[in-house]
Amino acid sequence: MGKSKLSVRDLNLSYGEDRVLKNVNMEIRDRAVTALIGPSGCGKSTFLRCLNRMNDLAGNVRISGKVLLDGEDIYDKRVDVTLLRKRVGMVFQQPNPFPMSVYDNVAYGPRIHGVRAKAELDGIVEEALRGAAVYEELKNRMKEPAHGLSGGQQQRLCIARALAVLPEVLLMDEPTSALDPGSTLKVEELMRSLGKKYTVVVVTHNMRQAARVSDDAAFFFAGEAVECGKTADIFARPRNKRTQDYIAGRFG
């Protein structure tokens, strides 16, 4: 296993009396794609949102344990959450472009963080769109409303928007579930490519997708991270009976 970018130690999360995550321990490798798999309602998306403190926005939530990013606990009271979310970006299940132009969607984050010069913004926007494998499709549509794009283009635009602030980690919550097969293929190719430069953590219900795009995998069940390891080992040689049953399609 390579160097860890994120280390999760005894992570617990409850909404009121409902305990959603139970003593989760996991190492997430730097510059690799980690897939979170498991049945619906098992805590995968909740865990993903813990990695950039998105759950802070929910009411009546209690969190204990540690999430270490390069060895520093992101739940330390001294952490600037805005800067954390710059380092740890997120792409959601449904494409959610802002109601503005293609260009302004990608430039939004850099502007928030103080970039004003047009030439610098132009360069950032182009590089981010190229990084999201959508520049050639959109280079002549920069002034058009983002909501006029296809679903697949919107999702890759949202990935570009996340990349524009130069994150170190990219979280993706079922990023292809709302897309057609052709767009899904493009985003899968993009995920594999991004894993060479970023730490990518993706929630997916599609077992074949997990096998295709990820280097590592973690099987969640009833709020527990039951088994973590190399994807090839999880799929071919699972150690835990619950993992075996899920991979074999006996439940889920």
PDB file of C-alpha atoms in Angstrom:
ATOM      1  CA  MET A   1       0.000   0.000   0.000  1.00  0.00           C
ATOM      2  CA  GLY A   2       1.204   3.516  -0.803  1.00  0.00           C
ATOM      3  CA  LYS A   3       1.199   6.569   1.416  1.00  0.00           C
ATOM      4  CA  SER A   4      -2.112   7.482   3.090  1.00  0.00           C
ATOM      5  CA  LYS A   5      -3.663  10.847   2.317  1.00  0.00           C
ATOM      6  CA  LEU A   6      -6.550  10.377   4.750  1.00  0.00           C
ATOM      7  CA  SER A   7      -6.560   8.286   7.919  1.00  0.00           C
ATOM      8  CA  VAL A   8      -9.879   7.641   9.642  1.00  0.00           C
ATOM      9  CA  ARG A   9      -9.742   6.600  13.315  1.00  0.00           C
ATOM     10  CA  ASP A  10     -12.737   5.301  15.308  1.00  0.00           C
ATOM     11  CA  LEU A  11     -15.194   7.551  13.463  1.00  0.00           C
ATOM     12  CA  ASN A  12     -18.749   7.566  14.806  1.00  0.00           C
ATOM     13  CA  LEU A  13     -21.679   9.670  13.637  1.00  0.00           C
ATOM     14  CA  SER A  14     -25.230   9.910  14.933  1.00  0.00           C
ATOM     15  CA  TYR A  15     -28.252  11.927  13.847  1.00  0.00           C
ATOM     16  CA  GLY A  16     -30.131  12.313  17.103  1.00  0.00           C
ATOM     17  CA  GLU A  17     -30.572   8.771  18.424  1.00  0.00           C
ATOM     18  CA  ASP A  18     -29.829   7.191  15.033  1.00  0.00           C
ATOM     19  CA  ARG A  19     -26.254   5.910  14.920  1.00  0.00           C
ATOM     20  CA  VAL A  20     -25.199   5.957  11.266  1.00  0.00           C
ATOM     21  CA  LEU A  21     -21.429   5.288  11.418  1.00  0.00           C
ATOM     22  CA  LYS A  22     -19.884   2.854  13.909  1.00  0.00           C
ATOM     23  CA  ASN A  23     -16.176   2.899  14.734  1.00  0.00           C
ATOM     24  CA  VAL A  24     -14.991   3.314  11.156  1.00  0.00           C
ATOM     25  CA  ASN A  25     -11.251   2.869  10.644  1.00  0.00           C
ATOM     26  CA  MET A  26      -9.712   3.278   7.201  1.00  0.00           C
ATOM     27  CA  GLU A  27      -6.619   4.392   5.333  1.00  0.00           C
ATOM     28  CA  ILE A  28      -7.244   6.190   2.007  1.00  0.00           C
ATOM     29  CA  ARG A  29      -4.229   6.195  -0.269  1.00  0.00           C
ATOM     30  CA  ASP A  30      -2.774   9.258  -1.927  1.00  0.00           C
ATOM     31  CA  ARG A  31      -3.203   9.461  -5.720  1.00  0.00           C
ATOM     32  CA  ALA A  32      -5.492   6.475  -5.989  1.00  0.00           C
ATOM     33  CA  VAL A  33      -9.215   5.877  -6.533  1.00  0.00           C
ATOM     34  CA  THR A  34     -11.031   4.358  -3.548  1.00  0.00           C
ATOM     35  CA  ALA A  35     -14.564   3.041  -4.132  1.00  0.00           C
ATOM     36  CA  LEU A  36     -17.066   2.855  -1.270  1.00  0.00           C
ATOM     37  CA  ILE A  37     -19.502  -0.008  -1.909  1.00  0.00           C
ATOM     38  CA  GLY A  38     -22.389  -1.522   0.017  1.00  0.00           C
ATOM     39  CA  PRO A  39     -26.202  -1.617   0.080  1.00  0.00           C
ATOM     40  CA  SER A  40     -28.361   1.503   0.247  1.00  0.00           C
ATOM     41  CA  GLY A  41     -28.533   3.129   3.657  1.00  0.00           C
ATOM     42  CA  CYS A  42     -25.305   1.592   4.947  1.00  0.00           C
ATOM     43  CA  GLY A  43     -23.539   4.917   5.598  1.00  0.00           C
ATOM     44  CA  LYS A  44     -21.370   5.348   2.496  1.00  0.00           C
ATOM     45  CA  SER A  45     -22.510   8.856   1.567  1.00  0.00           C
ATOM     46  CA  THR A  46     -22.553   9.957   5.199  1.00  0.00           C
ATOM     47  CA  PHE A  47     -18.961   8.754   5.542  1.00  0.00           C
ATOM     48  CA  LEU A  48     -17.984  10.568   2.348  1.00  0.00           C
ATOM     49  CA  ARG A  49     -19.415  13.831   3.697  1.00  0.00           C
ATOM     50  CA  CYS A  50     -17.387  13.391   6.888  1.00  0.00           C
ATOM     51  CA  LEU A  51     -14.198  13.736   4.844  1.00  0.00           C
ATOM     52  CA  ASN A  52     -14.788  17.454   4.183  1.00  0.00           C
ATOM     53  CA  ARG A  53     -17.131  18.163   7.097  1.00  0.00           C
ATOM     54  CA  MET A  54     -20.256  18.542   4.972  1.00  0.00           C
ATOM     55  CA  ASN A  55     -22.161  16.863   7.810  1.00  0.00           C
ATOM     56  CA  ASP A  56     -21.475  19.965   9.898  1.00  0.00           C
ATOM     57  CA  LEU A  57     -24.317  21.562   7.940  1.00  0.00           C
ATOM     58  CA  ALA A  58     -26.859  18.997   9.175  1.00  0.00           C
ATOM     59  CA  GLY A  59     -28.856  19.559  12.352  1.00  0.00           C
ATOM     60  CA  ASN A  60     -28.674  17.361  15.455  1.00  0.00           C
ATOM     61  CA  VAL A  61     -25.478  15.568  14.355  1.00  0.00           C
ATOM     62  CA  ARG A  62     -22.849  14.163  16.736  1.00  0.00           C
ATOM     63  CA  ILE A  63     -19.428  13.095  15.485  1.00  0.00           C
ATOM     64  CA  SER A  64     -16.554  11.507  17.384  1.00  0.00           C
ATOM     65  CA  GLY A  65     -13.213  10.066  16.311  1.00  0.00           C
ATOM     66  CA  LYS A  66     -10.611  11.525  13.985  1.00  0.00           C
ATOM     67  CA  VAL A  67     -10.170  12.159  10.266  1.00  0.00           C
ATOM     68  CA  LEU A  68      -6.536  12.979   9.540  1.00  0.00           C
ATOM     69  CA  LEU A  69      -5.616  14.801   6.326  1.00  0.00           C
ATOM     70  CA  ASP A  70      -1.847  14.579   5.903  1.00  0.00           C
ATOM     71  CA  GLY A  71      -1.688  13.809   9.616  1.00  0.00           C
ATOM     72  CA  GLU A  72      -3.790  16.759  10.815  1.00  0.00           C
ATOM     73  CA  ASP A  73      -7.253  16.230  12.313  1.00  0.00           C
ATOM     74  CA  ILE A  74      -9.829  18.041  10.161  1.00  0.00           C
ATOM     75  CA  TYR A  75     -12.208  18.146  13.162  1.00  0.00           C
ATOM     76  CA  ASP A  76      -9.774  20.198  15.236  1.00  0.00           C
ATOM     77  CA  LYS A  77     -11.500  23.448  16.287  1.00  0.00           C
ATOM     78  CA  ARG A  78      -8.678  25.478  14.726  1.00  0.00           C
ATOM     79  CA  VAL A  79      -9.360  24.123  11.213  1.00  0.00           C
ATOM     80  CA  ASP A  80     -10.664  26.670   8.675  1.00  0.00           C
ATOM     81  CA  VAL A  81     -13.553  24.734   7.109  1.00  0.00           C
ATOM     82  CA  THR A  82     -13.582  26.934   3.979  1.00  0.00           C
ATOM     83  CA  LEU A  83      -9.950  26.103   3.291  1.00  0.00           C
ATOM     84  CA  LEU A  84     -10.593  22.450   4.117  1.00  0.00           C
ATOM     85  CA  ARG A  85     -13.286  22.282   1.438  1.00  0.00           C
ATOM     86  CA  LYS A  86     -10.853  23.893  -1.004  1.00  0.00           C
ATOM     87  CA  ARG A  87      -8.422  21.045  -0.321  1.00  0.00           C
ATOM     88  CA  VAL A  88     -11.162  18.392  -0.307  1.00  0.00           C
ATOM     89  CA  GLY A  89     -13.625  19.068  -3.129  1.00  0.00           C
ATOM     90  CA  MET A  90     -16.936  17.319  -3.753  1.00  0.00           C
ATOM     91  CA  VAL A  91     -19.013  16.282  -6.768  1.00  0.00           C
ATOM     92  CA  PHE A  92     -22.611  15.310  -6.079  1.00  0.00           C
ATOM     93  CA  GLN A  93     -24.968  12.674  -7.461  1.00  0.00           C
ATOM     94  CA  GLN A  94     -27.049  15.129  -9.486  1.00  0.00           C
ATOM     95  CA  PRO A  95     -25.102  17.639 -11.613  1.00  0.00           C
ATOM     96  CA  ASN A  96     -25.557  21.002  -9.877  1.00  0.00           C
ATOM     97  CA  PRO A  97     -24.130  23.769 -12.065  1.00  0.00           C
ATOM     98  CA  PHE A  98     -24.739  27.294 -10.808  1.00  0.00           C
ATOM     99  CA  PRO A  99     -27.279  29.430 -12.757  1.00  0.00           C
ATOM    100  CA  MET A 100     -24.552  31.251 -14.667  1.00  0.00           C
ATOM    101  CA  SER A 101     -22.332  30.760 -17.701  1.00  0.00           C
ATOM    102  CA  VAL A 102     -19.979  27.834 -18.269  1.00  0.00           C
ATOM    103  CA  TYR A 103     -17.006  30.157 -17.701  1.00  0.00           C
ATOM    104  CA  ASP A 104     -18.392  31.701 -14.524  1.00  0.00           C
ATOM    105  CA  ASN A 105     -19.149  28.278 -13.041  1.00  0.00           C
ATOM    106  CA  VAL A 106     -15.500  27.262 -13.261  1.00  0.00           C
ATOM    107  CA  ALA A 107     -14.163  30.715 -12.295  1.00  0.00           C
ATOM    108  CA  TYR A 108     -16.444  30.931  -9.247  1.00  0.00           C
ATOM    109  CA  GLY A 109     -14.131  29.196  -6.767  1.00  0.00           C
ATOM    110  CA  PRO A 110     -10.912  30.966  -7.807  1.00  0.00           C
ATOM    111  CA  ARG A 111     -12.730  34.317  -7.567  1.00  0.00           C
ATOM    112  CA  ILE A 112     -13.932  33.463  -4.040  1.00  0.00           C
ATOM    113  CA  HIS A 113     -10.305  32.769  -3.131  1.00  0.00           C
ATOM    114  CA  GLY A 114      -9.098  36.097  -4.504  1.00  0.00           C
ATOM    115  CA  VAL A 115      -8.147  35.576  -8.149  1.00  0.00           C
ATOM    116  CA  ARG A 116      -9.234  38.641 -10.129  1.00  0.00           C
ATOM    117  CA  ALA A 117      -6.964  39.002 -13.194  1.00  0.00           C
ATOM    118  CA  LYS A 118      -8.776  37.901 -16.350  1.00  0.00           C
ATOM    119  CA  ALA A 119      -5.711  36.303 -17.927  1.00  0.00           C
ATOM    120  CA  GLU A 120      -5.121  34.210 -14.804  1.00  0.00           C
ATOM    121  CA  LEU A 121      -8.793  33.213 -14.608  1.00  0.00           C
ATOM    122  CA  ASP A 122      -8.780  32.287 -18.311  1.00  0.00           C
ATOM    123  CA  GLY A 123      -5.855  29.964 -17.713  1.00  0.00           C
ATOM    124  CA  ILE A 124      -7.430  28.379 -14.643  1.00  0.00           C
ATOM    125  CA  VAL A 125     -10.748  27.815 -16.435  1.00  0.00           C
ATOM    126  CA  GLU A 126      -9.103  26.211 -19.453  1.00  0.00           C
ATOM    127  CA  GLU A 127      -6.867  23.972 -17.355  1.00  0.00           C
ATOM    128  CA  ALA A 128      -9.772  22.849 -15.165  1.00  0.00           C
ATOM    129  CA  LEU A 129     -11.977  22.076 -18.178  1.00  0.00           C
ATOM    130  CA  ARG A 130      -9.129  20.150 -19.763  1.00  0.00           C
ATOM    131  CA  GLY A 131      -8.619  18.301 -16.488  1.00  0.00           C
ATOM    132  CA  ALA A 132     -12.290  17.318 -16.577  1.00  0.00           C
ATOM    133  CA  ALA A 133     -11.999  16.180 -20.222  1.00  0.00           C
ATOM    134  CA  VAL A 134     -14.654  18.611 -21.418  1.00  0.00           C
ATOM    135  CA  TYR A 135     -12.689  21.613 -22.776  1.00  0.00           C
ATOM    136  CA  GLU A 136     -12.936  20.679 -26.460  1.00  0.00           C
ATOM    137  CA  GLU A 137     -16.713  20.324 -26.144  1.00  0.00           C
ATOM    138  CA  LEU A 138     -17.191  23.631 -24.330  1.00  0.00           C
ATOM    139  CA  LYS A 139     -14.416  25.954 -25.535  1.00  0.00           C
ATOM    140  CA  ASN A 140     -16.814  27.761 -27.891  1.00  0.00           C
ATOM    141  CA  ARG A 141     -19.690  27.788 -25.383  1.00  0.00           C
ATOM    142  CA  MET A 142     -18.059  29.633 -22.488  1.00  0.00           C
ATOM    143  CA  LYS A 143     -20.698  32.390 -22.355  1.00  0.00           C
ATOM    144  CA  GLU A 144     -23.665  30.021 -22.617  1.00  0.00           C
ATOM    145  CA  PRO A 145     -25.760  29.129 -19.547  1.00  0.00           C
ATOM    146  CA  ALA A 146     -24.435  25.960 -17.923  1.00  0.00           C
ATOM    147  CA  HIS A 147     -27.968  24.594 -17.562  1.00  0.00           C
ATOM    148  CA  GLY A 148     -28.139  24.310 -21.359  1.00  0.00           C
ATOM    149  CA  LEU A 149     -25.516  21.560 -21.387  1.00  0.00           C
ATOM    150  CA  SER A 150     -26.266  17.844 -21.505  1.00  0.00           C
ATOM    151  CA  GLY A 151     -26.329  15.942 -18.213  1.00  0.00           C
ATOM    152  CA  GLY A 152     -22.913  14.409 -18.858  1.00  0.00           C
ATOM    153  CA  GLN A 153     -21.408  17.771 -19.767  1.00  0.00           C
ATOM    154  CA  GLN A 154     -22.939  19.350 -16.670  1.00  0.00           C
ATOM    155  CA  GLN A 155     -21.377  16.691 -14.455  1.00  0.00           C
ATOM    156  CA  ARG A 156     -17.937  17.117 -16.026  1.00  0.00           C
ATOM    157  CA  LEU A 157     -18.374  20.896 -15.680  1.00  0.00           C
ATOM    158  CA  CYS A 158     -19.019  20.365 -11.959  1.00  0.00           C
ATOM    159  CA  ILE A 159     -15.853  18.267 -11.792  1.00  0.00           C
ATOM    160  CA  ALA A 160     -13.981  21.121 -13.531  1.00  0.00           C
ATOM    161  CA  ARG A 161     -15.450  23.561 -11.014  1.00  0.00           C
ATOM    162  CA  ALA A 162     -14.058  21.410  -8.197  1.00  0.00           C
ATOM    163  CA  LEU A 163     -10.654  21.126  -9.899  1.00  0.00           C
ATOM    164  CA  ALA A 164     -10.384  24.895 -10.457  1.00  0.00           C
ATOM    165  CA  VAL A 165      -9.471  25.538  -6.803  1.00  0.00           C
ATOM    166  CA  LEU A 166      -6.653  22.948  -6.991  1.00  0.00           C
ATOM    167  CA  PRO A 167      -7.927  20.375  -4.485  1.00  0.00           C
ATOM    168  CA  GLU A 168      -5.824  17.526  -3.159  1.00  0.00           C
ATOM    169  CA  VAL A 169      -8.792  15.182  -2.640  1.00  0.00           C
ATOM    170  CA  LEU A 170     -11.914  14.778  -4.790  1.00  0.00           C
ATOM    171  CA  LEU A 171     -15.029  13.208  -3.264  1.00  0.00           C
ATOM    172  CA  MET A 172     -17.634  11.868  -5.704  1.00  0.00           C
ATOM    173  CA  ASP A 173     -21.079  10.734  -4.528  1.00  0.00           C
ATOM    174  CA  GLU A 174     -22.518   8.399  -7.186  1.00  0.00           C
ATOM    175  CA  PRO A 175     -21.374  10.785  -9.939  1.00  0.00           C
ATOM    176  CA  THR A 176     -22.804   8.721 -12.814  1.00  0.00           C
ATOM    177  CA  SER A 177     -26.150   7.588 -11.371  1.00  0.00           C
ATOM    178  CA  ALA A 178     -28.082  10.292 -13.268  1.00  0.00           C
ATOM    179  CA  LEU A 179     -26.181   9.858 -16.553  1.00  0.00           C
ATOM    180  CA  ASP A 180     -26.747   7.859 -19.744  1.00  0.00           C
ATOM    181  CA  PRO A 181     -24.308   5.025 -20.631  1.00  0.00           C
ATOM    182  CA  GLY A 182     -22.191   7.166 -22.979  1.00  0.00           C
ATOM    183  CA  SER A 183     -21.744   9.935 -20.415  1.00  0.00           C
ATOM    184  CA  THR A 184     -21.109   7.345 -17.697  1.00  0.00           C
ATOM    185  CA  LEU A 185     -18.236   5.917 -19.746  1.00  0.00           C
ATOM    186  CA  LYS A 186     -16.661   9.372 -20.129  1.00  0.00           C
ATOM    187  CA  VAL A 187     -16.890  10.092 -16.406  1.00  0.00           C
ATOM    188  CA  GLU A 188     -15.454   6.646 -15.574  1.00  0.00           C
ATOM    189  CA  GLU A 189     -12.491   7.300 -17.872  1.00  0.00           C
ATOM    190  CA  LEU A 190     -12.091  10.666 -16.191  1.00  0.00           C
ATOM    191  CA  MET A 191     -12.119   9.114 -12.698  1.00  0.00           C
ATOM    192  CA  ARG A 192      -9.319   6.730 -13.659  1.00  0.00           C
ATOM    193  CA  SER A 193      -7.317   9.633 -15.068  1.00  0.00           C
ATOM    194  CA  LEU A 194      -7.913  11.857 -12.020  1.00  0.00           C
ATOM    195  CA  GLY A 195      -6.697   9.092  -9.718  1.00  0.00           C
ATOM    196  CA  LYS A 196      -3.170   9.567 -11.075  1.00  0.00           C
ATOM    197  CA  LYS A 197      -3.063  13.165  -9.834  1.00  0.00           C
ATOM    198  CA  TYR A 198      -5.564  13.367  -6.970  1.00  0.00           C
ATOM    199  CA  THR A 199      -6.865  11.256  -4.109  1.00  0.00           C
ATOM    200  CA  VAL A 200     -10.332  10.255  -5.366  1.00  0.00           C
ATOM    201  CA  VAL A 201     -13.025   8.702  -3.139  1.00  0.00           C
ATOM    202  CA  VAL A 202     -16.187   7.603  -4.962  1.00  0.00           C
ATOM    203  CA  VAL A 203     -19.465   6.169  -3.687  1.00  0.00           C
ATOM    204  CA  THR A 204     -21.014   3.784  -6.195  1.00  0.00           C
ATOM    205  CA  HIS A 205     -23.803   1.202  -6.196  1.00  0.00           C
ATOM    206  CA  ASN A 206     -22.503  -0.160  -9.496  1.00  0.00           C
ATOM    207  CA  MET A 207     -20.223  -3.088  -8.678  1.00  0.00           C
ATOM    208  CA  ARG A 208     -18.827  -3.290 -12.196  1.00  0.00           C
ATOM    209  CA  GLN A 209     -18.025   0.397 -12.073  1.00  0.00           C
ATOM    210  CA  ALA A 210     -16.187  -0.041  -8.778  1.00  0.00           C
ATOM    211  CA  ALA A 211     -14.157  -2.860 -10.322  1.00  0.00           C
ATOM    212  CA  ARG A 212     -13.397  -0.784 -13.432  1.00  0.00           C
ATOM    213  CA  VAL A 213     -12.383   2.535 -11.899  1.00  0.00           C
ATOM    214  CA  SER A 214     -10.958   1.928  -8.423  1.00  0.00           C
ATOM    215  CA  ASP A 215      -7.601   0.873  -7.054  1.00  0.00           C
ATOM    216  CA  ASP A 216      -8.931   0.255  -3.547  1.00  0.00           C
ATOM    217  CA  ALA A 217     -12.380  -0.528  -2.172  1.00  0.00           C
ATOM    218  CA  ALA A 218     -14.191  -0.432   1.159  1.00  0.00           C
ATOM    219  CA  PHE A 219     -17.331  -2.443   1.843  1.00  0.00           C
ATOM    220  CA  PHE A 220     -19.806  -0.745   4.188  1.00  0.00           C
ATOM    221  CA  PHE A 221     -22.639  -2.534   5.937  1.00  0.00           C
ATOM    222  CA  ALA A 222     -24.950  -1.164   8.651  1.00  0.00           C
ATOM    223  CA  GLY A 223     -22.631   1.759   9.363  1.00  0.00           C
ATOM    224  CA  GLU A 224     -19.460  -0.325   9.621  1.00  0.00           C
ATOM    225  CA  ALA A 225     -16.483  -0.426   7.277  1.00  0.00           C
ATOM    226  CA  VAL A 226     -16.490  -4.217   7.160  1.00  0.00           C
ATOM    227  CA  GLU A 227     -13.532  -4.738   4.835  1.00  0.00           C
ATOM    228  CA  CYS A 228     -11.022  -2.467   3.093  1.00  0.00           C
ATOM    229  CA  GLY A 229      -8.219  -3.264   0.685  1.00  0.00           C
ATOM    230  CA  LYS A 230      -7.126  -3.488  -2.924  1.00  0.00           C
ATOM    231  CA  THR A 231     -10.155  -3.696  -5.203  1.00  0.00           C
ATOM    232  CA  ALA A 232      -8.885  -6.860  -6.895  1.00  0.00           C
ATOM    233  CA  ASP A 233      -8.608  -8.583  -3.499  1.00  0.00           C
ATOM    234  CA  ILE A 234     -11.999  -7.369  -2.250  1.00  0.00           C
ATOM    235  CA  PHE A 235     -13.728  -8.694  -5.364  1.00  0.00           C
ATOM    236  CA  ALA A 236     -11.769 -11.921  -5.902  1.00  0.00           C
ATOM    237  CA  ARG A 237     -10.692 -12.885  -2.372  1.00  0.00           C
ATOM    238  CA  PRO A 238     -12.919 -11.181   0.229  1.00  0.00           C
ATOM    239  CA  ARG A 239     -12.012 -12.173   3.782  1.00  0.00           C
ATOM    240  CA  ASN A 240     -15.314 -11.364   5.478  1.00  0.00           C
ATOM    241  CA  LYS A 241     -18.442 -13.487   4.977  1.00  0.00           C
ATOM    242  CA  ARG A 242     -20.649 -10.375   4.642  1.00  0.00           C
ATOM    243  CA  THR A 243     -18.367  -9.022   1.908  1.00  0.00           C
ATOM    244  CA  GLN A 244     -18.472 -12.400   0.143  1.00  0.00           C
ATOM    245  CA  ASP A 245     -22.268 -12.444   0.224  1.00  0.00           C
ATOM    246  CA  TYR A 246     -22.568  -8.873  -1.062  1.00  0.00           C
ATOM    247  CA  ILE A 247     -20.066  -9.378  -3.891  1.00  0.00           C
ATOM    248  CA  ALA A 248     -21.900 -12.602  -4.848  1.00  0.00           C
ATOM    249  CA  GLY A 249     -25.212 -10.686  -5.011  1.00  0.00           C
ATOM    250  CA  ARG A 250     -26.853 -12.556  -2.132  1.00  0.00           C
ATOM    251  CA  PHE A 251     -28.151  -9.256  -0.700  1.00  0.00           C
ATOM    252  CA  GLY A 252     -28.066  -5.527  -1.417  1.00  0.00           C
TER     253      GLY A 252
END
